[in-house]
PDB file of C-alpha atoms in Angstrom:
ATOM      1  CA  UNK V 294       3.795  16.800  -7.571  1.00  0.00           C
ATOM      2  CA  UNK V 295       3.118  19.343 -10.160  1.00  0.00           C
ATOM      3  CA  UNK V 296       0.065  21.693 -10.382  1.00  0.00           C
ATOM      4  CA  UNK V 297      -2.288  21.715 -13.514  1.00  0.00           C
ATOM      5  CA  UNK V 298       0.556  23.088 -15.780  1.00  0.00           C
ATOM      6  CA  UNK V 299       3.596  21.608 -17.505  1.00  0.00           C
ATOM      7  CA  UNK V 300       3.715  17.807 -17.192  1.00  0.00           C
ATOM      8  CA  UNK V 301       0.950  15.829 -15.693  1.00  0.00           C
ATOM      9  CA  UNK V 302       1.314  15.205 -11.936  1.00  0.00           C
ATOM     10  CA  UNK V 303      -0.459  11.747 -12.371  1.00  0.00           C
ATOM     11  CA  UNK V 304      -0.075   9.510 -15.279  1.00  0.00           C
ATOM     12  CA  UNK V 305      -2.917   7.030 -15.653  1.00  0.00           C
ATOM     13  CA  UNK V 306      -2.387   6.246 -19.180  1.00  0.00           C
ATOM     14  CA  UNK V 307      -1.429   2.408 -18.446  1.00  0.00           C
ATOM     15  CA  UNK V 308      -4.045   1.955 -15.724  1.00  0.00           C
ATOM     16  CA  UNK V 309      -6.399  -1.147 -15.983  1.00  0.00           C
ATOM     17  CA  UNK V 310      -8.087  -0.214 -12.702  1.00  0.00           C
ATOM     18  CA  UNK V 311     -11.736  -0.860 -13.268  1.00  0.00           C
ATOM     19  CA  UNK V 312     -12.788   2.516 -11.256  1.00  0.00           C
ATOM     20  CA  UNK V 313     -10.461   4.469 -13.587  1.00  0.00           C
ATOM     21  CA  UNK V 314     -11.592   2.949 -16.529  1.00  0.00           C
ATOM     22  CA  UNK V 315     -15.270   3.853 -15.388  1.00  0.00           C
ATOM     23  CA  UNK V 316     -14.101   7.297 -14.656  1.00  0.00           C
ATOM     24  CA  UNK V 317     -12.308   7.790 -17.898  1.00  0.00           C
ATOM     25  CA  UNK V 318     -15.472   6.608 -20.116  1.00  0.00           C
ATOM     26  CA  UNK V 319     -17.722   9.174 -18.199  1.00  0.00           C
ATOM     27  CA  UNK V 320     -15.391  12.123 -18.226  1.00  0.00           C
ATOM     28  CA  UNK V 321     -14.428  11.865 -21.755  1.00  0.00           C
ATOM     29  CA  UNK V 322     -18.067  11.949 -22.851  1.00  0.00           C
ATOM     30  CA  UNK V 323     -18.620  14.935 -20.419  1.00  0.00           C
ATOM     31  CA  UNK V 324     -15.613  16.867 -22.180  1.00  0.00           C
ATOM     32  CA  UNK V 325     -17.306  15.939 -25.254  1.00  0.00           C
ATOM     33  CA  UNK V 326     -20.502  17.466 -24.423  1.00  0.00           C
ATOM     34  CA  UNK V 327     -19.237  20.583 -22.752  1.00  0.00           C
ATOM     35  CA  UNK V 328     -15.987  21.574 -25.003  1.00  0.00           C
ATOM     36  CA  UNK V 329     -18.131  23.633 -27.064  1.00  0.00           C
ATOM     37  CA  UNK V 330     -18.671  25.996 -24.115  1.00  0.00           C
ATOM     38  CA  UNK V 331     -15.015  26.207 -23.618  1.00  0.00           C
ATOM     39  CA  UNK V 332     -15.654  24.866 -20.282  1.00  0.00           C
ATOM     40  CA  UNK V 333     -12.921  23.725 -17.752  1.00  0.00           C
ATOM     41  CA  UNK V 334     -13.957  21.448 -15.030  1.00  0.00           C
ATOM     42  CA  UNK V 335     -12.332  20.005 -11.911  1.00  0.00           C
ATOM     43  CA  UNK V 336     -13.132  16.305 -10.946  1.00  0.00           C
ATOM     44  CA  UNK V 337     -13.679  16.108  -7.216  1.00  0.00           C
ATOM     45  CA  UNK V 338     -15.263  13.671  -4.731  1.00  0.00           C
ATOM     46  CA  UNK V 339     -14.888   9.950  -4.899  1.00  0.00           C
ATOM     47  CA  UNK V 340     -13.508   9.968  -8.454  1.00  0.00           C
ATOM     48  CA  UNK V 341     -10.813  12.238  -7.550  1.00  0.00           C
ATOM     49  CA  UNK V 342      -9.878  10.079  -4.504  1.00  0.00           C
ATOM     50  CA  UNK V 343      -9.754   6.941  -6.733  1.00  0.00           C
ATOM     51  CA  UNK V 344      -7.501   8.731  -9.189  1.00  0.00           C
ATOM     52  CA  UNK V 345      -5.068   9.886  -6.203  1.00  0.00           C
ATOM     53  CA  UNK V 346      -5.306   6.538  -4.636  1.00  0.00           C
ATOM     54  CA  UNK V 347      -4.226   4.690  -7.826  1.00  0.00           C
ATOM     55  CA  UNK V 348      -1.849   7.383  -9.403  1.00  0.00           C
ATOM     56  CA  UNK V 349      -0.259   8.546  -6.451  1.00  0.00           C
ATOM     57  CA  UNK V 350      -0.419   6.035  -3.813  1.00  0.00           C
ATOM     58  CA  UNK V 351      -0.446   3.003  -5.805  1.00  0.00           C
ATOM     59  CA  UNK V 352      -3.324   1.733  -3.710  1.00  0.00           C
ATOM     60  CA  UNK V 353      -6.779   0.062  -4.709  1.00  0.00           C
ATOM     61  CA  UNK V 354      -9.420   2.560  -3.965  1.00  0.00           C
ATOM     62  CA  UNK V 355     -11.157   1.910  -0.518  1.00  0.00           C
ATOM     63  CA  UNK V 356     -14.573   2.073  -1.930  1.00  0.00           C
ATOM     64  CA  UNK V 357     -16.268   1.749  -5.456  1.00  0.00           C
ATOM     65  CA  UNK V 358     -18.284   4.749  -6.821  1.00  0.00           C
ATOM     66  CA  UNK V 359     -20.868   4.616  -9.533  1.00  0.00           C
ATOM     67  CA  UNK V 360     -21.296   8.526  -9.743  1.00  0.00           C
ATOM     68  CA  UNK V 361     -18.808  11.281 -10.821  1.00  0.00           C
ATOM     69  CA  UNK V 362     -18.600  14.604  -9.271  1.00  0.00           C
ATOM     70  CA  UNK V 363     -17.150  17.695 -11.081  1.00  0.00           C
ATOM     71  CA  UNK V 364     -16.840  21.451 -10.104  1.00  0.00           C
ATOM     72  CA  UNK V 365     -17.091  24.303 -12.567  1.00  0.00           C
ATOM     73  CA  UNK V 366     -16.084  27.884 -11.886  1.00  0.00           C
ATOM     74  CA  UNK V 367     -18.760  30.193 -13.213  1.00  0.00           C
ATOM     75  CA  UNK V 368     -19.571  34.019 -13.397  1.00  0.00           C
ATOM     76  CA  UNK V 369     -23.107  33.781 -13.369  1.00  0.00           C
ATOM     77  CA  UNK V 370     -26.092  31.395 -13.351  1.00  0.00           C
ATOM     78  CA  UNK V 371     -26.735  32.006 -16.973  1.00  0.00           C
ATOM     79  CA  UNK V 372     -23.182  30.200 -17.428  1.00  0.00           C
ATOM     80  CA  UNK V 373     -24.876  27.179 -15.441  1.00  0.00           C
ATOM     81  CA  UNK V 374     -27.931  27.138 -17.533  1.00  0.00           C
ATOM     82  CA  UNK V 375     -25.800  26.689 -20.697  1.00  0.00           C
ATOM     83  CA  UNK V 376     -24.224  23.600 -19.126  1.00  0.00           C
ATOM     84  CA  UNK V 377     -27.570  22.373 -18.165  1.00  0.00           C
ATOM     85  CA  UNK V 378     -28.713  22.518 -21.474  1.00  0.00           C
ATOM     86  CA  UNK V 379     -25.878  20.128 -23.024  1.00  0.00           C
ATOM     87  CA  UNK V 380     -26.021  17.638 -20.214  1.00  0.00           C
ATOM     88  CA  UNK V 381     -29.045  15.176 -19.900  1.00  0.00           C
ATOM     89  CA  UNK V 382     -30.660  16.091 -16.329  1.00  0.00           C
ATOM     90  CA  UNK V 383     -31.274  13.319 -13.988  1.00  0.00           C
ATOM     91  CA  UNK V 384     -34.502  14.069 -11.703  1.00  0.00           C
ATOM     92  CA  UNK V 385     -35.441  17.229 -10.267  1.00  0.00           C
ATOM     93  CA  UNK V 386     -32.406  18.244  -8.544  1.00  0.00           C
ATOM     94  CA  UNK V 387     -30.517  21.141 -10.374  1.00  0.00           C
ATOM     95  CA  UNK V 388     -26.941  19.676  -9.964  1.00  0.00           C
ATOM     96  CA  UNK V 389     -27.628  16.181 -11.026  1.00  0.00           C
ATOM     97  CA  UNK V 390     -27.254  14.798 -14.493  1.00  0.00           C
ATOM     98  CA  UNK V 391     -27.005  11.416 -16.269  1.00  0.00           C
ATOM     99  CA  UNK V 392     -24.149  10.622 -18.881  1.00  0.00           C
ATOM    100  CA  UNK V 393     -23.815   7.156 -20.344  1.00  0.00           C
ATOM    101  CA  UNK V 394     -25.953   5.871 -17.475  1.00  0.00           C
ATOM    102  CA  UNK V 395     -23.916   7.407 -14.611  1.00  0.00           C
ATOM    103  CA  UNK V 396     -24.820  10.069 -12.263  1.00  0.00           C
ATOM    104  CA  UNK V 397     -22.797  13.099 -12.768  1.00  0.00           C
ATOM    105  CA  UNK V 398     -23.167  15.994 -10.018  1.00  0.00           C
ATOM    106  CA  UNK V 399     -21.878  19.436 -11.162  1.00  0.00           C
ATOM    107  CA  UNK V 400     -20.961  21.724  -8.180  1.00  0.00           C
ATOM    108  CA  UNK V 401     -20.752  25.375  -9.519  1.00  0.00           C
ATOM    109  CA  UNK V 402     -18.498  27.959  -7.636  1.00  0.00           C
ATOM    110  CA  UNK V 403     -16.568  31.261  -8.326  1.00  0.00           C
ATOM    111  CA  UNK V 404     -18.350  34.633  -8.725  1.00  0.00           C
ATOM    112  CA  UNK V 405     -21.732  33.419  -7.703  1.00  0.00           C
ATOM    113  CA  UNK V 406     -20.425  32.768  -4.202  1.00  0.00           C
ATOM    114  CA  UNK V 407     -21.527  34.973  -1.640  1.00  0.00           C
ATOM    115  CA  UNK V 408     -19.254  36.482   1.355  1.00  0.00           C
ATOM    116  CA  UNK V 409     -19.851  33.364   3.314  1.00  0.00           C
ATOM    117  CA  UNK V 410     -18.475  31.183   0.354  1.00  0.00           C
ATOM    118  CA  UNK V 411     -21.867  29.750  -0.142  1.00  0.00           C
ATOM    119  CA  UNK V 412     -23.910  29.463  -3.217  1.00  0.00           C
ATOM    120  CA  UNK V 413     -27.690  29.867  -3.434  1.00  0.00           C
ATOM    121  CA  UNK V 414     -29.434  27.998  -6.232  1.00  0.00           C
ATOM    122  CA  UNK V 415     -31.895  30.097  -8.124  1.00  0.00           C
ATOM    123  CA  UNK V 416     -35.198  30.038  -6.374  1.00  0.00           C
ATOM    124  CA  UNK V 417     -33.511  30.280  -3.021  1.00  0.00           C
ATOM    125  CA  UNK V 418     -34.578  26.803  -1.983  1.00  0.00           C
ATOM    126  CA  UNK V 419     -30.926  25.251  -1.659  1.00  0.00           C
ATOM    127  CA  UNK V 420     -27.818  26.655  -0.333  1.00  0.00           C
ATOM    128  CA  UNK V 421     -24.484  24.887  -0.527  1.00  0.00           C
ATOM    129  CA  UNK V 422     -20.874  25.698   1.349  1.00  0.00           C
ATOM    130  CA  UNK V 423     -18.173  25.784  -1.435  1.00  0.00           C
ATOM    131  CA  UNK V 424     -15.380  26.536   0.748  1.00  0.00           C
ATOM    132  CA  UNK V 425     -12.218  24.966  -0.841  1.00  0.00           C
ATOM    133  CA  UNK V 426     -13.328  24.938  -4.332  1.00  0.00           C
ATOM    134  CA  UNK V 427     -11.488  28.007  -5.629  1.00  0.00           C
ATOM    135  CA  UNK V 428      -8.460  26.911  -3.733  1.00  0.00           C
ATOM    136  CA  UNK V 429      -8.748  23.296  -5.342  1.00  0.00           C
ATOM    137  CA  UNK V 430      -8.668  24.833  -8.754  1.00  0.00           C
ATOM    138  CA  UNK V 431      -5.824  26.960  -8.132  1.00  0.00           C
ATOM    139  CA  UNK V 432      -3.655  24.278  -6.926  1.00  0.00           C
ATOM    140  CA  UNK V 433      -5.228  21.462  -9.158  1.00  0.00           C
ATOM    141  CA  UNK V 434      -2.994  18.518 -10.427  1.00  0.00           C
ATOM    142  CA  UNK V 435      -3.058  17.449 -14.004  1.00  0.00           C
ATOM    143  CA  UNK V 436      -3.953  13.762 -14.754  1.00  0.00           C
ATOM    144  CA  UNK V 437      -3.479  11.665 -18.080  1.00  0.00           C
ATOM    145  CA  UNK V 438      -6.360   9.163 -18.256  1.00  0.00           C
ATOM    146  CA  UNK V 439      -6.098   5.847 -20.004  1.00  0.00           C
ATOM    147  CA  UNK V 440      -7.712   7.214 -23.260  1.00  0.00           C
ATOM    148  CA  UNK V 441      -4.983   9.888 -23.316  1.00  0.00           C
ATOM    149  CA  UNK V 442      -7.295  12.797 -22.181  1.00  0.00           C
ATOM    150  CA  UNK V 443      -6.251  15.380 -19.625  1.00  0.00           C
ATOM    151  CA  UNK V 444      -8.294  16.431 -16.594  1.00  0.00           C
ATOM    152  CA  UNK V 445      -7.539  18.019 -13.251  1.00  0.00           C
ATOM    153  CA  UNK V 446      -7.974  17.096  -9.619  1.00  0.00           C
ATOM    154  CA  UNK V 447      -7.462  18.750  -6.421  1.00  0.00           C
ATOM    155  CA  UNK V 448      -4.288  18.514  -4.562  1.00  0.00           C
ATOM    156  CA  UNK V 449      -4.467  16.083  -1.655  1.00  0.00           C
ATOM    157  CA  UNK V 450      -4.431  18.938   0.793  1.00  0.00           C
ATOM    158  CA  UNK V 451      -7.273  20.808  -1.057  1.00  0.00           C
ATOM    159  CA  UNK V 452      -9.104  17.307  -1.282  1.00  0.00           C
ATOM    160  CA  UNK V 453      -8.642  17.069   2.540  1.00  0.00           C
ATOM    161  CA  UNK V 454     -10.442  20.578   2.880  1.00  0.00           C
ATOM    162  CA  UNK V 455     -13.301  19.578   0.518  1.00  0.00           C
ATOM    163  CA  UNK V 456     -13.952  16.290   2.374  1.00  0.00           C
ATOM    164  CA  UNK V 457     -13.790  17.967   5.808  1.00  0.00           C
ATOM    165  CA  UNK V 458     -16.532  20.687   4.642  1.00  0.00           C
ATOM    166  CA  UNK V 459     -18.507  18.018   2.815  1.00  0.00           C
ATOM    167  CA  UNK V 460     -18.611  15.740   6.030  1.00  0.00           C
ATOM    168  CA  UNK V 461     -19.517  18.603   8.167  1.00  0.00           C
ATOM    169  CA  UNK V 462     -22.486  19.584   5.905  1.00  0.00           C
ATOM    170  CA  UNK V 463     -23.947  16.140   5.422  1.00  0.00           C
ATOM    171  CA  UNK V 464     -22.674  14.178   8.381  1.00  0.00           C
ATOM    172  CA  UNK V 465     -26.313  13.354   9.500  1.00  0.00           C
ATOM    173  CA  UNK V 466     -26.784  11.064   6.543  1.00  0.00           C
ATOM    174  CA  UNK V 467     -23.418   9.829   5.321  1.00  0.00           C
ATOM    175  CA  UNK V 468     -19.888   8.932   6.893  1.00  0.00           C
ATOM    176  CA  UNK V 469     -18.396   8.130   3.516  1.00  0.00           C
ATOM    177  CA  UNK V 470     -16.694  11.687   3.461  1.00  0.00           C
ATOM    178  CA  UNK V 471     -15.052  10.744   7.018  1.00  0.00           C
ATOM    179  CA  UNK V 472     -14.089   7.555   5.540  1.00  0.00           C
ATOM    180  CA  UNK V 473     -12.103   9.253   2.742  1.00  0.00           C
ATOM    181  CA  UNK V 474     -10.580  11.799   4.943  1.00  0.00           C
ATOM    182  CA  UNK V 475      -9.177   8.947   7.085  1.00  0.00           C
ATOM    183  CA  UNK V 476      -7.508   7.647   4.120  1.00  0.00           C
ATOM    184  CA  UNK V 477      -6.202  11.052   3.071  1.00  0.00           C
ATOM    185  CA  UNK V 478      -4.680  11.715   6.405  1.00  0.00           C
ATOM    186  CA  UNK V 479      -2.905   8.112   6.126  1.00  0.00           C
ATOM    187  CA  UNK V 480      -1.694   9.015   2.471  1.00  0.00           C
ATOM    188  CA  UNK V 481       0.502  11.849   3.912  1.00  0.00           C
ATOM    189  CA  UNK V 482       2.854   9.562   5.877  1.00  0.00           C
ATOM    190  CA  UNK V 483       3.372   6.889   2.823  1.00  0.00           C
ATOM    191  CA  UNK V 484       4.852   7.005  -0.287  1.00  0.00           C
ATOM    192  CA  UNK V 485       6.358  10.411  -1.543  1.00  0.00           C
ATOM    193  CA  UNK V 486       4.778  12.309   1.666  1.00  0.00           C
ATOM    194  CA  UNK V 487       6.776   9.544   3.816  1.00  0.00           C
ATOM    195  CA  UNK V 488      10.004  10.661   1.985  1.00  0.00           C
ATOM    196  CA  UNK V 489       9.446  14.321   2.123  1.00  0.00           C
ATOM    197  CA  UNK V 490       8.583  13.820   6.179  1.00  0.00           C
ATOM    198  CA  UNK V 491      12.101  12.181   6.808  1.00  0.00           C
ATOM    199  CA  UNK V 492      14.051  14.494   4.503  1.00  0.00           C
ATOM    200  CA  UNK V 493      12.569  17.848   5.324  1.00  0.00           C
ATOM    201  CA  UNK V 494      10.475  17.512   8.467  1.00  0.00           C
ATOM    202  CA  UNK V 495      12.416  15.929  11.117  1.00  0.00           C
ATOM    203  CA  UNK V 496      11.321  18.446  13.611  1.00  0.00           C
ATOM    204  CA  UNK V 497       7.800  17.502  13.352  1.00  0.00           C
ATOM    205  CA  UNK V 498       8.397  13.815  13.440  1.00  0.00           C
ATOM    206  CA  UNK V 499      10.196  14.670  16.908  1.00  0.00           C
ATOM    207  CA  UNK V 500       6.983  16.384  18.109  1.00  0.00           C
ATOM    208  CA  UNK V 501       5.097  13.073  17.494  1.00  0.00           C
ATOM    209  CA  UNK V 502       7.928  10.769  18.785  1.00  0.00           C
ATOM    210  CA  UNK V 503       8.401   9.524  15.364  1.00  0.00           C
ATOM    211  CA  UNK V 504       4.811   8.256  14.876  1.00  0.00           C
ATOM    212  CA  UNK V 505       4.649   8.818  11.145  1.00  0.00           C
ATOM    213  CA  UNK V 506       0.801   8.992  10.752  1.00  0.00           C
ATOM    214  CA  UNK V 507       0.524  11.819  13.389  1.00  0.00           C
ATOM    215  CA  UNK V 508       3.557  13.754  11.884  1.00  0.00           C
ATOM    216  CA  UNK V 509       2.167  13.393   8.235  1.00  0.00           C
ATOM    217  CA  UNK V 510      -1.477  14.596   9.694  1.00  0.00           C
ATOM    218  CA  UNK V 511       0.378  17.595  10.872  1.00  0.00           C
ATOM    219  CA  UNK V 512       1.839  18.187   7.774  1.00  0.00           C
ATOM    220  CA  UNK V 513      -1.277  17.810   5.914  1.00  0.00           C
ATOM    221  CA  UNK V 514      -2.908  20.514   8.226  1.00  0.00           C
ATOM    222  CA  UNK V 515      -0.078  22.899   7.415  1.00  0.00           C
ATOM    223  CA  UNK V 516      -0.600  22.336   3.702  1.00  0.00           C
ATOM    224  CA  UNK V 517      -4.202  22.607   4.091  1.00  0.00           C
ATOM    225  CA  UNK V 518      -3.859  26.059   5.889  1.00  0.00           C
ATOM    226  CA  UNK V 519      -1.353  27.313   3.171  1.00  0.00           C
ATOM    227  CA  UNK V 520      -4.105  26.834   0.378  1.00  0.00           C
ATOM    228  CA  UNK V 521      -6.520  29.121   2.517  1.00  0.00           C
ATOM    229  CA  UNK V 522      -5.027  32.637   1.735  1.00  0.00           C
ATOM    230  CA  UNK V 523      -8.346  34.263   2.577  1.00  0.00           C
ATOM    231  CA  UNK V 524      -8.938  34.714   6.330  1.00  0.00           C
ATOM    232  CA  UNK V 525     -12.823  34.061   6.232  1.00  0.00           C
ATOM    233  CA  UNK V 526     -12.303  30.665   4.453  1.00  0.00           C
ATOM    234  CA  UNK V 527      -9.375  29.643   6.946  1.00  0.00           C
ATOM    235  CA  UNK V 528     -11.698  30.705   9.775  1.00  0.00           C
ATOM    236  CA  UNK V 529     -14.475  28.547   8.657  1.00  0.00           C
ATOM    237  CA  UNK V 530     -12.277  25.400   8.234  1.00  0.00           C
ATOM    238  CA  UNK V 531     -10.808  26.201  11.815  1.00  0.00           C
ATOM    239  CA  UNK V 532     -14.253  26.588  13.294  1.00  0.00           C
ATOM    240  CA  UNK V 533     -15.121  22.865  12.335  1.00  0.00           C
ATOM    241  CA  UNK V 534     -11.670  21.573  13.693  1.00  0.00           C
ATOM    242  CA  UNK V 535     -11.779  23.419  16.797  1.00  0.00           C
ATOM    243  CA  UNK V 536     -15.253  22.214  17.796  1.00  0.00           C
ATOM    244  CA  UNK V 537     -14.446  19.307  19.950  1.00  0.00           C
ATOM    245  CA  UNK V 538     -17.826  17.485  19.975  1.00  0.00           C
ATOM    246  CA  UNK V 539     -17.962  17.675  16.011  1.00  0.00           C
ATOM    247  CA  UNK V 540     -14.348  16.365  16.019  1.00  0.00           C
ATOM    248  CA  UNK V 541     -15.411  13.454  18.160  1.00  0.00           C
ATOM    249  CA  UNK V 542     -18.218  12.639  15.850  1.00  0.00           C
ATOM    250  CA  UNK V 543     -15.725  12.854  13.017  1.00  0.00           C
ATOM    251  CA  UNK V 544     -13.471  10.506  14.782  1.00  0.00           C
ATOM    252  CA  UNK V 545     -16.120   7.871  15.366  1.00  0.00           C
ATOM    253  CA  UNK V 546     -17.427   8.200  11.831  1.00  0.00           C
ATOM    254  CA  UNK V 547     -14.106   7.295  10.407  1.00  0.00           C
ATOM    255  CA  UNK V 548     -14.169   3.633  11.087  1.00  0.00           C
ATOM    256  CA  UNK V 549     -11.629   1.547  12.866  1.00  0.00           C
ATOM    257  CA  UNK V 550     -10.323   3.123  16.315  1.00  0.00           C
ATOM    258  CA  UNK V 551     -12.013   6.493  17.078  1.00  0.00           C
ATOM    259  CA  UNK V 552      -9.365   7.130  19.747  1.00  0.00           C
ATOM    260  CA  UNK V 553      -6.548   6.874  17.164  1.00  0.00           C
ATOM    261  CA  UNK V 554      -8.598   8.713  14.577  1.00  0.00           C
ATOM    262  CA  UNK V 555      -9.094  11.490  17.012  1.00  0.00           C
ATOM    263  CA  UNK V 556      -5.347  11.681  17.837  1.00  0.00           C
ATOM    264  CA  UNK V 557      -4.724  12.052  14.168  1.00  0.00           C
ATOM    265  CA  UNK V 558      -7.388  14.690  13.719  1.00  0.00           C
ATOM    266  CA  UNK V 559      -5.728  16.812  16.629  1.00  0.00           C
ATOM    267  CA  UNK V 560      -2.425  16.498  14.903  1.00  0.00           C
ATOM    268  CA  UNK V 561      -3.844  17.680  11.654  1.00  0.00           C
ATOM    269  CA  UNK V 562      -5.622  20.652  13.542  1.00  0.00           C
ATOM    270  CA  UNK V 563      -2.280  21.493  15.252  1.00  0.00           C
ATOM    271  CA  UNK V 564      -0.533  21.854  11.927  1.00  0.00           C
ATOM    272  CA  UNK V 565      -3.482  23.917  10.567  1.00  0.00           C
ATOM    273  CA  UNK V 566      -3.317  26.252  13.330  1.00  0.00           C
ATOM    274  CA  UNK V 567       0.491  26.520  13.328  1.00  0.00           C
ATOM    275  CA  UNK V 568       0.365  27.518   9.624  1.00  0.00           C
ATOM    276  CA  UNK V 569      -2.480  29.759   9.902  1.00  0.00           C
ATOM    277  CA  UNK V 570      -0.389  32.758  11.053  1.00  0.00           C
ATOM    278  CA  UNK V 571       0.520  33.200   7.526  1.00  0.00           C
ATOM    279  CA  UNK V 572      -3.167  33.750   6.411  1.00  0.00           C
ATOM    280  CA  UNK V 573      -3.641  37.452   6.137  1.00  0.00           C
ATOM    281  CA  UNK V 574      -6.172  38.674   8.346  1.00  0.00           C
ATOM    282  CA  UNK V 575      -6.888  41.638   5.903  1.00  0.00           C
ATOM    283  CA  UNK V 576      -7.531  39.686   2.807  1.00  0.00           C
ATOM    284  CA  UNK V 577     -11.150  39.853   1.734  1.00  0.00           C
ATOM    285  CA  UNK V 578     -13.308  36.566   1.456  1.00  0.00           C
ATOM    286  CA  UNK V 579     -13.139  35.303  -2.126  1.00  0.00           C
TER     287      UNK V 579
END
């Protein structure tokens, strides 16, 4: 699976999935509106999950979505103001817009982040954790949509980081990120990921007595850690994974069998820790 260079990693040009059709219409209009600003955006959230589900796993998305989330790297808040002037705002929230009747959330990241990988919206009223967005941009996958347009989505591992951190931030009022993370963990033992497990990672299969989903979860954890070249970002994700009470809550929020979910979360954490030694402790926070 290639990154956002060369040939597209995901080809949805022939897709007739209604969720993909909905996303295409909205994203094409977003592109039309922001293109004069020379803005490149990353599609995240449930829309990215749907694209990956259909394009990589050949699966119908687990749940529908009627909004679209994108992330944009900016150098300063003036850049965001310029984007805000071309997208129709929805309500009072600074990051919510409306395009062709659909809600579009625009998450900024980049040089506006502080040392804790957070952004603070002008006025100081709202803070947002953006760990994983830089890494998602750097490892992005290119997608061809049914209209022929090209967009970018996070890699599966980057998507897992974003979903884990999003769940940690808003777990008190929604479980959707946990449900999405359960799907992502399962993907890592299916299709091309299953083939990779059997071709290249039999030692990991041995560890988990050839229980492929747990072995895939371990591999996912390794790939998540390998994305996080900055020690501070790695540590923030590790802090979430090593909080047992938090992981018990996550397992319960994923649906189906919490005990099985917890087993797979622990396998993911094990892979994350085993690969974490490669993360330089001297690398400054991004």
